[in-house]
XYZ file of C-alpha atoms in Angstrom:
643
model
C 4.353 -29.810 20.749
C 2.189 -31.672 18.712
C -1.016 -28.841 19.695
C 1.198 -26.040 18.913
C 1.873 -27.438 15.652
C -1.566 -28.358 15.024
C -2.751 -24.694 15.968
C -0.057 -23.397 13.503
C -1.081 -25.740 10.626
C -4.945 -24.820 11.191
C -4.271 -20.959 11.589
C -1.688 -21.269 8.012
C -3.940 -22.914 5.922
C -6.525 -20.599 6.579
C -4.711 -17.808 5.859
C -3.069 -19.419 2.642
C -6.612 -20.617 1.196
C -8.778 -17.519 1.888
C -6.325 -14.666 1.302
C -5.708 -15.765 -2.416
C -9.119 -16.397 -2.686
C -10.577 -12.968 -1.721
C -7.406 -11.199 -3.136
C -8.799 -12.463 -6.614
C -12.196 -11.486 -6.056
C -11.020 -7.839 -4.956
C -12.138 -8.094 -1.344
C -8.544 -7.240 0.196
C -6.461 -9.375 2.147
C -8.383 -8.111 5.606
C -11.505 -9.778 4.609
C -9.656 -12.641 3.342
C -8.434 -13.387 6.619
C -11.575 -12.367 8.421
C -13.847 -14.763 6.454
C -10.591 -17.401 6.968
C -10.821 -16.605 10.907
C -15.003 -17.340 10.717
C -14.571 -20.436 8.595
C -12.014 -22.360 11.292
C -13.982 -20.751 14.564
C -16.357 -23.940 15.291
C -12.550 -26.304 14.654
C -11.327 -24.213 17.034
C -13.909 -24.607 19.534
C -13.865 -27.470 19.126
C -10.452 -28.247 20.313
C -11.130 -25.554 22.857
C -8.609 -23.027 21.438
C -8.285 -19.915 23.513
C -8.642 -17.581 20.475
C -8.092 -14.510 23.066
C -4.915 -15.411 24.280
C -3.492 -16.304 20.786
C -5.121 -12.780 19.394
C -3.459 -10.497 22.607
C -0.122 -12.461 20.850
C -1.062 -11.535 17.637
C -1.676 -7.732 18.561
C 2.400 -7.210 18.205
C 1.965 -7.098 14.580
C 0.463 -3.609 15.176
C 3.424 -2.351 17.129
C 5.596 -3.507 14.236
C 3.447 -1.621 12.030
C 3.900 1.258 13.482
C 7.377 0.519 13.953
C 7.651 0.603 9.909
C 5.029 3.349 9.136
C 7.910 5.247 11.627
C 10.484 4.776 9.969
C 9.431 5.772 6.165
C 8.586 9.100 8.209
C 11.827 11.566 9.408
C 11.007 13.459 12.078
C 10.419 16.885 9.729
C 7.374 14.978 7.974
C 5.882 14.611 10.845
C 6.271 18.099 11.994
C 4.806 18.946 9.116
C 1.675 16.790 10.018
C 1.575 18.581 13.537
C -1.253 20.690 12.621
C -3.517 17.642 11.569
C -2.404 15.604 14.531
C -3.592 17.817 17.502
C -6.171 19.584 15.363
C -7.875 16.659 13.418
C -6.903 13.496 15.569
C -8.077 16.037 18.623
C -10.908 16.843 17.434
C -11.637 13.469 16.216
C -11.388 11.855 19.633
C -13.444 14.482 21.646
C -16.280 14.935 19.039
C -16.947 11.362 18.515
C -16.669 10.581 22.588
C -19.490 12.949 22.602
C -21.654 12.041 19.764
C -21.568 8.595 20.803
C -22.032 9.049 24.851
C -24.979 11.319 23.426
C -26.919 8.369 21.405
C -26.126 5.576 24.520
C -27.514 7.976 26.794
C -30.761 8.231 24.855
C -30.912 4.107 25.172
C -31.109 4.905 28.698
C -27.472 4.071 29.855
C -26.359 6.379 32.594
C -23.702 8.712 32.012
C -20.804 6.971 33.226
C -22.039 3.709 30.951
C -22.278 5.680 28.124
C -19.061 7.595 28.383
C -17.059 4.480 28.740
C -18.857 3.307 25.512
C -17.679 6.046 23.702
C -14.564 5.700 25.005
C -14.409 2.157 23.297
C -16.122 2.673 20.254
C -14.137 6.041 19.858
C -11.212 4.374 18.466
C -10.282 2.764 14.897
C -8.349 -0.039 13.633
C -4.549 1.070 13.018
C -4.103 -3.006 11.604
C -7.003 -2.394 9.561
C -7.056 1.393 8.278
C -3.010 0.897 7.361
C -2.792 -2.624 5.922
C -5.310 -1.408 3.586
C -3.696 1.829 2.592
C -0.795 0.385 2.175
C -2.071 -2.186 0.142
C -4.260 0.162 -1.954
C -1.437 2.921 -2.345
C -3.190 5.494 -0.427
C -1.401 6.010 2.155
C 0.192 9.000 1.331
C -3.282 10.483 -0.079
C -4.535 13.517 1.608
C -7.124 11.678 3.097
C -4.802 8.886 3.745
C -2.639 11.236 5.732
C -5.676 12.223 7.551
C -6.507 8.921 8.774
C -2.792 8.197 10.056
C -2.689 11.519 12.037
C -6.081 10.416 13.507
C -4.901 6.708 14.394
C -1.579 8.529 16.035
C -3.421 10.694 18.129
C -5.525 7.585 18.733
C -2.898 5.558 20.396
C -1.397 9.002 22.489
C -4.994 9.193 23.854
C -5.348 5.202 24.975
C -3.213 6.743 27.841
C -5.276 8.634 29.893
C -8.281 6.576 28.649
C -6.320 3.669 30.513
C -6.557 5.664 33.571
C -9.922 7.386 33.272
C -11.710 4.305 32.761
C -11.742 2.768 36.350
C -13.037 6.155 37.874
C -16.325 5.122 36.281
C -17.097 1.871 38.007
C -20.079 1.382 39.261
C -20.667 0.129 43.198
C -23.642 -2.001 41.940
C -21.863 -4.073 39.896
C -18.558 -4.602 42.630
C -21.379 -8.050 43.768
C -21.615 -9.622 40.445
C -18.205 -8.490 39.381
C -16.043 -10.018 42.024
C -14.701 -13.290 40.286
C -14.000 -11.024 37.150
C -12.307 -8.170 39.062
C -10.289 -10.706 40.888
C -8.569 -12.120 37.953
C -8.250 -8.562 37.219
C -6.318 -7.286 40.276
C -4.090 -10.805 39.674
C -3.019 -10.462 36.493
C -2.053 -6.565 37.434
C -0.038 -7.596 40.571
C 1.783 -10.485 38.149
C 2.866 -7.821 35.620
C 5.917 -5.399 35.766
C 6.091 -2.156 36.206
C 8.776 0.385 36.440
C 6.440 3.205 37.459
C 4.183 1.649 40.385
C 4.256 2.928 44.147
C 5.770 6.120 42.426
C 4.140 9.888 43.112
C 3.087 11.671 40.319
C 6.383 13.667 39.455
C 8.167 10.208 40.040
C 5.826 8.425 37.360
C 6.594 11.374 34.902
C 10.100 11.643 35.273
C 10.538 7.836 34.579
C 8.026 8.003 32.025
C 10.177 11.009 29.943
C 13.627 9.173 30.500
C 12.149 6.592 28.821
C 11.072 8.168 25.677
C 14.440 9.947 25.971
C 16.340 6.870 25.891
C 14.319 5.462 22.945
C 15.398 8.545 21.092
C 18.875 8.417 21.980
C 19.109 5.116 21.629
C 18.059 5.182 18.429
C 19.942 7.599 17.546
C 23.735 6.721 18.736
C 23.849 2.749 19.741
C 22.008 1.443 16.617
C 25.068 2.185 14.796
C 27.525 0.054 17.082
C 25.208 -2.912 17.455
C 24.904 -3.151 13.806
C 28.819 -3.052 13.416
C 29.220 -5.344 16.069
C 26.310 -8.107 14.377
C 27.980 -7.647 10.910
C 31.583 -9.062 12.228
C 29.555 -12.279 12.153
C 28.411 -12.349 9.200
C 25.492 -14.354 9.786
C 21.713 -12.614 8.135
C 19.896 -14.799 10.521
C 22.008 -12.401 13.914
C 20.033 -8.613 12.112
C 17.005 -10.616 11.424
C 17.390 -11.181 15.710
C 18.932 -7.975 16.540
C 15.659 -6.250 14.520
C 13.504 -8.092 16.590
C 15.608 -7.667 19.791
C 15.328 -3.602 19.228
C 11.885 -3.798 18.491
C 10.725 -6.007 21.281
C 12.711 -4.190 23.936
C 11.061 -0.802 22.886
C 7.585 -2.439 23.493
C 8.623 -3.485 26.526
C 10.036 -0.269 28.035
C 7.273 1.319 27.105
C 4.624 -1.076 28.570
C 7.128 -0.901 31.943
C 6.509 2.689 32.269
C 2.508 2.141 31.249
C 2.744 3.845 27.606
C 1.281 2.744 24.044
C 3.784 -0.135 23.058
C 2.788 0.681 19.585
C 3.416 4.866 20.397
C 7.109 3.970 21.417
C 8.282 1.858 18.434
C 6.546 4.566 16.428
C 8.413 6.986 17.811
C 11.782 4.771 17.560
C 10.931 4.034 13.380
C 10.873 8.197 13.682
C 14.601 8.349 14.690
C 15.487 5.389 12.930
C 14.034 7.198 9.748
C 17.511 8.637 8.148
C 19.888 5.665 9.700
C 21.708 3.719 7.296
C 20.497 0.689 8.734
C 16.626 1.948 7.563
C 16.507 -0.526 4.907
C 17.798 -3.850 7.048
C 15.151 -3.165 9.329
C 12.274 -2.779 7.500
C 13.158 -5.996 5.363
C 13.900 -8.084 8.830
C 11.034 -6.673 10.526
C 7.879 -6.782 7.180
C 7.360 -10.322 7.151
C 7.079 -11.012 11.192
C 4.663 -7.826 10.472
C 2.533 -9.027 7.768
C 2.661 -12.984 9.766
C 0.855 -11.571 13.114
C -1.244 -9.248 11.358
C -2.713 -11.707 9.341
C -3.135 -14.041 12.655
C -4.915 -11.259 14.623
C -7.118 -10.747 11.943
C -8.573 -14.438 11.795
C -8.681 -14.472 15.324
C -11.058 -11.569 15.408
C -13.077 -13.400 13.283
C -12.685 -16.581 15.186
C -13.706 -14.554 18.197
C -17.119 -14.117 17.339
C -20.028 -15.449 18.677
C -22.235 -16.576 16.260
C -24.472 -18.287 18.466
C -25.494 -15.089 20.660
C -25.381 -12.968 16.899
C -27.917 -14.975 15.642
C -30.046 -15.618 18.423
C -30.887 -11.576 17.932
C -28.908 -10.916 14.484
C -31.092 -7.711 13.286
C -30.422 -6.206 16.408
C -26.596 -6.371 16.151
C -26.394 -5.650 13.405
C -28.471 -2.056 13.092
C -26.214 -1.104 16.828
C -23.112 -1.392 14.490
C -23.973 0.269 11.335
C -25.527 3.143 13.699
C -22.390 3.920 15.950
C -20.668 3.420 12.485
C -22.547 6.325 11.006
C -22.562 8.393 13.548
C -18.305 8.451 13.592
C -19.115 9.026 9.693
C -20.895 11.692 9.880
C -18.364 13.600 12.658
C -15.649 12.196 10.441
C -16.881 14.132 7.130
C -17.490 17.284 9.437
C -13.983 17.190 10.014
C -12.732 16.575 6.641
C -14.946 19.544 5.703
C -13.072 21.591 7.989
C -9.718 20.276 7.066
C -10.071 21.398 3.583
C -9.786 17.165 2.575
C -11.562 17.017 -0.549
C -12.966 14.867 -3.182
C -12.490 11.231 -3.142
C -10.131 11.674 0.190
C -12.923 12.875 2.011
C -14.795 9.339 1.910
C -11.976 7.882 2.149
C -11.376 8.953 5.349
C -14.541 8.773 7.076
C -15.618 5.492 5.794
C -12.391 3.766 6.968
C -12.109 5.420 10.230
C -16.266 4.539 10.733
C -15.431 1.228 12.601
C -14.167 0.524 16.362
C -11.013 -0.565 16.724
C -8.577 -3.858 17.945
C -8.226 -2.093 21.581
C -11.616 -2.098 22.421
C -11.138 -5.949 23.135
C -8.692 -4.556 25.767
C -10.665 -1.702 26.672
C -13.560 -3.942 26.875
C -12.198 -6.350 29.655
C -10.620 -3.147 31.344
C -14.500 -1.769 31.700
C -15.937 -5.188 33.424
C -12.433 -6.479 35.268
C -13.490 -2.317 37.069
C -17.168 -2.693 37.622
C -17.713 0.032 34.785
C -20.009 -2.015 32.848
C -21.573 -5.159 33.245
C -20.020 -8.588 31.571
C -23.611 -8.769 29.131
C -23.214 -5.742 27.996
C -19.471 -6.202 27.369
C -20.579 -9.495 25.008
C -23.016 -7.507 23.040
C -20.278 -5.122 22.654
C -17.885 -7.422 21.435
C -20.129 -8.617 18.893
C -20.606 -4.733 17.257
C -17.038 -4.280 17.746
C -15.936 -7.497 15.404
C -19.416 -6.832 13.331
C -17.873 -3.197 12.526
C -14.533 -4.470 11.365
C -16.017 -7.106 9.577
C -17.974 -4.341 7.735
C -14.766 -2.217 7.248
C -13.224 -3.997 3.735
C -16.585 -4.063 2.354
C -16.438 0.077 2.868
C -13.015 -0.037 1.123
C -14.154 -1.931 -1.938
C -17.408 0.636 -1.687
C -15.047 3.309 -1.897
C -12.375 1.320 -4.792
C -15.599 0.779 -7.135
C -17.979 3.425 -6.969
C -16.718 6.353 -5.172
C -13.355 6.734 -6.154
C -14.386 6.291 -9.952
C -17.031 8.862 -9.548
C -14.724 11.545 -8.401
C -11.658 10.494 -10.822
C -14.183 11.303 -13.630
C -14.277 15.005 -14.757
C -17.665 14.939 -15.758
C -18.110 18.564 -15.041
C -15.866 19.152 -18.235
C -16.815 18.280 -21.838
C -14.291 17.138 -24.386
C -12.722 20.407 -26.090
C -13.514 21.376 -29.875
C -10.988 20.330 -31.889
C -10.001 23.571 -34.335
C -6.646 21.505 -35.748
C -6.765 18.705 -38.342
C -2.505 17.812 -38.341
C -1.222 15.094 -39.658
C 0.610 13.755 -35.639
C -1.878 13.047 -32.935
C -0.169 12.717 -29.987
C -2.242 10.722 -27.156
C -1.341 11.726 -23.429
C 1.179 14.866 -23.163
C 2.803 14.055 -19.460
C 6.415 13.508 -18.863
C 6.765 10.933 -21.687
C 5.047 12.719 -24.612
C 5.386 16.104 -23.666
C 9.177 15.401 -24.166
C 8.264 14.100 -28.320
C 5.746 17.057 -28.723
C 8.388 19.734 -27.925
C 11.039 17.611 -30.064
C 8.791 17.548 -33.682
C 7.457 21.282 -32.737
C 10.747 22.408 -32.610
C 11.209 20.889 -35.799
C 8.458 22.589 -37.352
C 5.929 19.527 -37.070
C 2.541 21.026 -35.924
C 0.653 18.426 -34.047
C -2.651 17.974 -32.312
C -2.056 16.928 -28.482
C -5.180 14.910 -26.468
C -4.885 14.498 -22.693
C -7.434 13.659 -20.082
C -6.007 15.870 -17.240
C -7.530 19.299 -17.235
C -4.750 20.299 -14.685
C -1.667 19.596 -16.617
C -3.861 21.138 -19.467
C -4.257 24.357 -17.730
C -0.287 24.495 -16.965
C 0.486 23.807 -20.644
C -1.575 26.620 -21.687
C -0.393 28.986 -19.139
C 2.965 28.367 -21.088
C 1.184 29.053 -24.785
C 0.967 25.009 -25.572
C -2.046 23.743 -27.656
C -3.765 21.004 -25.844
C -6.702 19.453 -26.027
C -8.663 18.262 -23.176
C -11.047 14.718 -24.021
C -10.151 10.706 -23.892
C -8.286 10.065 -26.579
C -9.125 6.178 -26.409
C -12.859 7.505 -27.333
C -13.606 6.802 -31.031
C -15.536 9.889 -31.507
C -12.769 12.280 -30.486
C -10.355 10.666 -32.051
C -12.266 11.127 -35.609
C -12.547 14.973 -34.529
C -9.091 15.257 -33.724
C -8.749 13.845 -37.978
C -7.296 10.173 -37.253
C -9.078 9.389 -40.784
C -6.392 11.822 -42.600
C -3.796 11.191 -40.228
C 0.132 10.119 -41.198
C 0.973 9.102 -37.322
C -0.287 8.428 -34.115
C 1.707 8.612 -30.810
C 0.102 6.970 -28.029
C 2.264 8.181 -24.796
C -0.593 8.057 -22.074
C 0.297 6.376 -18.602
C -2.599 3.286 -18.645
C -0.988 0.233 -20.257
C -4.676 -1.486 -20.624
C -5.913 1.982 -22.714
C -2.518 1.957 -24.467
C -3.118 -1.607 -25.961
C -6.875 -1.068 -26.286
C -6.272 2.093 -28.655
C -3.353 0.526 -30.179
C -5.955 -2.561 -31.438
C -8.548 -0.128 -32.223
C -6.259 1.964 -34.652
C -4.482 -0.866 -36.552
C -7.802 -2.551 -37.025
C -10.147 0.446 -38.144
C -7.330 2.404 -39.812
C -4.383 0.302 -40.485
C -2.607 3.408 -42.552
C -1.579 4.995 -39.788
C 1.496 4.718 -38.662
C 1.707 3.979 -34.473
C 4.270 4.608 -32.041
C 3.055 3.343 -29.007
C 4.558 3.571 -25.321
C 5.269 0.504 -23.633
C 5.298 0.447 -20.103
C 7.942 -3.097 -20.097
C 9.433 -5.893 -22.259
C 5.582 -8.181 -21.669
C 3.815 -4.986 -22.719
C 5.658 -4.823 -25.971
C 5.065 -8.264 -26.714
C 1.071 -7.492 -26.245
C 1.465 -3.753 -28.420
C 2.581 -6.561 -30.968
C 0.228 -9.098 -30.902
C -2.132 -5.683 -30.906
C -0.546 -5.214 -35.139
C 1.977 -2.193 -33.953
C 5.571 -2.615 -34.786
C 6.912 0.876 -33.568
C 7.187 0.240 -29.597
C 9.126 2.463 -27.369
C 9.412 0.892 -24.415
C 9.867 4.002 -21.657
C 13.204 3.623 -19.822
C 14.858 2.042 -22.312
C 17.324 5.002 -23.631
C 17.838 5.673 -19.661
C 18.903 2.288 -19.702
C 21.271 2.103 -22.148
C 22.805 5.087 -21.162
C 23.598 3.530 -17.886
C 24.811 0.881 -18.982
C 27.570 2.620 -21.257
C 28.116 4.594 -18.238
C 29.440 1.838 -16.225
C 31.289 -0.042 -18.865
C 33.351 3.896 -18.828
C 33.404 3.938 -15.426
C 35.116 0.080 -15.554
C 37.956 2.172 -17.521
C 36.378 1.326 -20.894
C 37.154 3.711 -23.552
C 33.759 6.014 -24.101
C 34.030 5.537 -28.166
C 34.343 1.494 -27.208
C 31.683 2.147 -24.536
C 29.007 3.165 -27.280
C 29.937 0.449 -29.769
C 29.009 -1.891 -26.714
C 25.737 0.297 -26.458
C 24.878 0.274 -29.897
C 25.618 -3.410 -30.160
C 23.039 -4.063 -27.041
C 20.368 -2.137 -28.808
C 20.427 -4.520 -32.291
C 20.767 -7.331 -30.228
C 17.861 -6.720 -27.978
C 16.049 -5.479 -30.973
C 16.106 -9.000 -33.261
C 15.575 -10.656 -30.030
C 12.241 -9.294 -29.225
C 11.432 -9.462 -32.650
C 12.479 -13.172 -32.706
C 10.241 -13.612 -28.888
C 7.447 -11.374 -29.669
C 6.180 -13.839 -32.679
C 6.160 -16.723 -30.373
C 4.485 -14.760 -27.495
C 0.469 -15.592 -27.184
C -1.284 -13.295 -24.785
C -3.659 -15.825 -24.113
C -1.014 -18.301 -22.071
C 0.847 -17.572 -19.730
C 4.677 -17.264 -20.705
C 6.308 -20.085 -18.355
C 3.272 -22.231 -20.149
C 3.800 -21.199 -23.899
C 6.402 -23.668 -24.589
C 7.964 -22.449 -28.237
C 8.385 -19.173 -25.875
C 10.181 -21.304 -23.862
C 12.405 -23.185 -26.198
C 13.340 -19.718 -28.489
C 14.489 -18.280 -24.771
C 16.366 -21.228 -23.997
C 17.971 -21.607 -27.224
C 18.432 -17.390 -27.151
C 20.632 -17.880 -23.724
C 22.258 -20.841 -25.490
C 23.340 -18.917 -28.079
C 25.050 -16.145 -26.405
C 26.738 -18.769 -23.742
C 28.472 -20.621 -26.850
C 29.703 -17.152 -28.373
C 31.283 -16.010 -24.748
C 32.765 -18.908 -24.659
C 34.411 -19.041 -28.299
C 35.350 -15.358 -27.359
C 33.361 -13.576 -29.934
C 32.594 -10.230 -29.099
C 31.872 -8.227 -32.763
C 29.308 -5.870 -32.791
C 27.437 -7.107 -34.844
C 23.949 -7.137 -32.459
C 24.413 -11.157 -32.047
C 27.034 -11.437 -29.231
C 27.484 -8.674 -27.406
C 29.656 -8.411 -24.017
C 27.253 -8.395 -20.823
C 23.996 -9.167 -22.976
C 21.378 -11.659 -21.835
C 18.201 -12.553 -23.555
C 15.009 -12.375 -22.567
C 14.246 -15.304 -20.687
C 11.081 -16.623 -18.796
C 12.725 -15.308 -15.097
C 13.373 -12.002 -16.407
C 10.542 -11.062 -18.609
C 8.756 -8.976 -15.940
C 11.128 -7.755 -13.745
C 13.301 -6.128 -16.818
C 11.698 -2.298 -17.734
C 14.090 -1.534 -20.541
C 12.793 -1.237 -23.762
C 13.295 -0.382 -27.781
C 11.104 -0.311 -31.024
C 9.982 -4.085 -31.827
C 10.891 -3.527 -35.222
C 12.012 -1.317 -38.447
């Protein structure tokens, strides 16, 4: 008990310290728990942790990955990604087999050596490539999409690599292989299987009632065993069940020699419109996110630094090569697949690196006599060297590429021909909505956006837009901010919206500035920034919910808006009261007069509930709550700070 818990406390702090750590530096939470996994590797050999048995544990986070990736798909999504799952992940897999048998053959490694490295070094990391994108937001990019179709196809074609692989052994090494293959042959006859001593036809027809019953299964008993846990009422019996569902698919599929991470992909697929959808994911994401993290210290735990720096150049130059040459094929097949831009890199830099299953793959080769155990170590080290190498690619991509592309340089800021008396800044679905509201009026305005797409749409339909930055100084004198009455600032960034707000109230403190706040924190900074006409966006939404349901609770509508009304001049003198206080220097639950006006704010309302007051006057309105420290930023509703 006492090394388990030891092991757990070693593994946890890791984790906790260097995650945080590399979050803030913008290295990603892989390389966080890489560098966490190469700080505790000498503790752990010292101890004499085996780091490969705790990382082969570790590997079911990817099967409840996939699990979850499955089921935010429905199965017509991923018909729709049919064509880039045989084509590209097809391709993928054949092209870079042969590329890299090609460049081990030309070290000198017979055919059957090098085949078997290409084989290994073929594949990517699904923990890595999907964490990432998922982290990042990219997931659903084109070239995200790319990169899942390839990892899918990925794990389809570890099947017949699992039983191609032993037809390459090699006589010469069955001598110096014995002990290995040994342990190899036991650890096969230990393990269960539902398909062995069957013929061919035998093995297939098991094999498709399996993936049958996964499909059915998920289809018509989730339902029942849901109803049946909920008569318990206990959270702790679906957090089980989730597990229980997910576990069992992993092992029916191992039983019958499949992908345990193909099957619970392919149950998150039928689980994808269930009611239950929801439950799951929330059980099953932090189990997830927990063994991900562990496998990804223990990779860097498993490397040997002592035989990496005994020949360190070398190592390193065999993993950037293989890693260039899957670049390269990988941008020939973006090419082909019409992925542009940005998505382009994005795929073939993080699909450049070997994957988690070439550890498997790996011990497969030797335990068969298909390559020798050296060989296998050097391997090893490329392998981890190449994942290692993989964040550093992403934050490659976050800070240089992705910037470069995002940039229309090829497009120069339009002449501006107008000199109204509005400027409107950013005309998307927030301030196209007050340009067609004062034109209609007879207000002629001068509109500045950055997106020469939505430009070209809005002239197609005989608006007149501008295409430039409007946070640039220069175009904003062009557009005639000097003789301006008003400036609406409706663009999406909240750092630009602040940054021009400051830069027009201190240069030209005339004009008058309505300003789009993104939430109730943002307003407070738009305030601090000297504008006192914020529209926070959701805000009239909100309200109008809210009277909604107080009609729908059988409230009168003419009562319902009174209630409204009176929520709007409260929230209004609040924020006025809290933005004055608010310091964008300290953190809120730090500034302590923000703290005391909040406190005292929910104070006040409590005592009028209590005394029954409920006049609408704005200071004690029915269902209203202040702004306090807790709610700051979760609450996106929003008003002008001020009249």
């Amino acid at each position: 008990m006492g090394d388990f818990l030891l092991l757990a406390f070693i593994f946890l702090s890791a984790g906790v310290i260097a995650v945080p750590i590399a979050s803030r530096l913008g290295l990603g939470s892989v390389l966080g728990y890489l560098l966490a996994g190469i700080a505790i590797s000498p503790l752990l050999a010292a101890i004499d942790v085996n780091v490969t048995a705790i990382q082969q544990f570790a590997e079911f986070g990817v099967v409840m990955m996939l699990f979850l990736v499955g089921i935010e798909l429905d199965p017509r999504r991923l018909w729709d990604l049919r064509a880039k799952l045989l084509g590209l992940g097809g391709l993928q897999v054949a092209l870079t087999v042969f590329a890299l048998m090609g460049v081990a053959m030309l070290f000198g490694y017979t055919w059957s050596v090098a085949l078997a490295i290409g084989l290994i070094l073929m594949l990517s990391s699904t923990a890595i490539v999907l964490q990432t994108l998922q982290e990042k937001g990219l997931l659903k990019s084109d070239g995200g999409q790319g990169s899942f179709s390839v990892l899918l196809f990925q794990d389809i074609a570890v099947i017949p690599m699992l039983a191609l692989i032993p037809l390459l052994a090699l006589p010469e090494l069955v001598p110096a292989a014995t002990d290995t293959a040994q342990a190899g042959t036991g650890d096969a006859g230990r393990s269960l299987s539902l398909v062995e001593g069957l013929t061919g036809w035998q093995q297939a027809g098991v094999t498709i009632g399996a993936i049958a019953f996964v499909i059915l299964g998920g289809s018509y008993l989730t339902r029942p065993i849901f109803r049946f846990i909920a008569m318990a009422q206990l959270r702790e019996l679906f957090t089980a069940t989730a597990l229980m569902i997910v576990i069992g698919i992993a092992l029916l599929m191992t039983l019958v020699g499949l992908s345990p991470a193909l099957g619970t992909f392919l149950a998150g697929v039928v689980l994808a419109n269930s009611e239950y959808r929801h439950e799951l994911e929330s059980d099953i994401d932090p189990f997830k996110g927990l063994l991900l993290g562990l496998f990804f210290i223990t990779v860097g735990a498993s490397i040997n630094f002592q035989l990496l720096f005994a020949d360190f150049a070398p190592y390193l130059g065999a993993a950037i090569g293989f890693m260039a040459v899957k670049a390269v094929v990988m941008l020939g097949l973006a090419i082909a697949f019409k992925i542009r831009g940005a998505d382009r890199w994005l795929f073939a830099l993080g699909l450049a690196h070997a994957g988690e299953f070439a550890f498997v793959l790996l011990s497969l080769s030797v335990a068969n006599y298909v390559i020798p155990q050296a060989l296998a170590d050097q391997l090893l080290l490329v392998v981890a060297l190449s994942m290692l190498i993989t964040p550093l690619l992403f934050i490659r991509f976050d800070k240089v590429i992705a910037p470069a592309y995002a940039k229309p340089d090829e497009q120069a800021a339009d002449e501006i021909e107008e000199n109204n008396r509005i400027i409107i800044a950013g005309h998307g679905r927030f301030g196209g909505i007050v340009n067609r509201m004062l034109r209609r009026e007879g207000y002629e305005t001068t509109v500045l956006d950055y997106s020469s797409e939505q430009l070209e749409m809005l002239r197609t339909f005989g608006f007149q837009v501008y295409f430039g930055d409007a946070t640039r100084p220069d175009l904003l004198h062009a557009a005639g901010i000097a003789d301006a009455k008003m400036l609406i600032i409706a663009i999406d960034d909240k750092e630009q919206i602040t940054e021009l707000t400051r830069y027009v109230c201190k240069h030209y403190p005339g004009v008058h500035i309505i300003a789009r706040a993104k939430d109730r924190q943002h307003v407070y900074d738009l305030y601090a920034a000297g504008c006192r006409d914020i529209i926070r966006e959701t805000f009239d939404s909100g309200v109008r919910t809210g009277r909604s349901a107080f009609e729908a609770l059988g409230i009168h509508p003419f009562e319902a808006e009174r209630m409204a009304r009176g929520f709007v001049k409260s929230d209004r003198e609040a924020i006025v009261e809290m933005a004055a206080l608010y310091d964008p220097d300290v953190p809120i639950h730090q500034n302590q007069p923000y703290v005391e006006k909040s406190l005292e704010l929910s104070e006040r309302q409590n005592s009028e509930l209590r005394n029954g007051q409920r006049a609408f006057s704005g200071r004690s309105e029915r269902g209203w709550v202040p702004p306090t420290v807790a709610d700051v930023d979760a609450e996106e509703s929003g008003n002008k700070a001020g009249d």
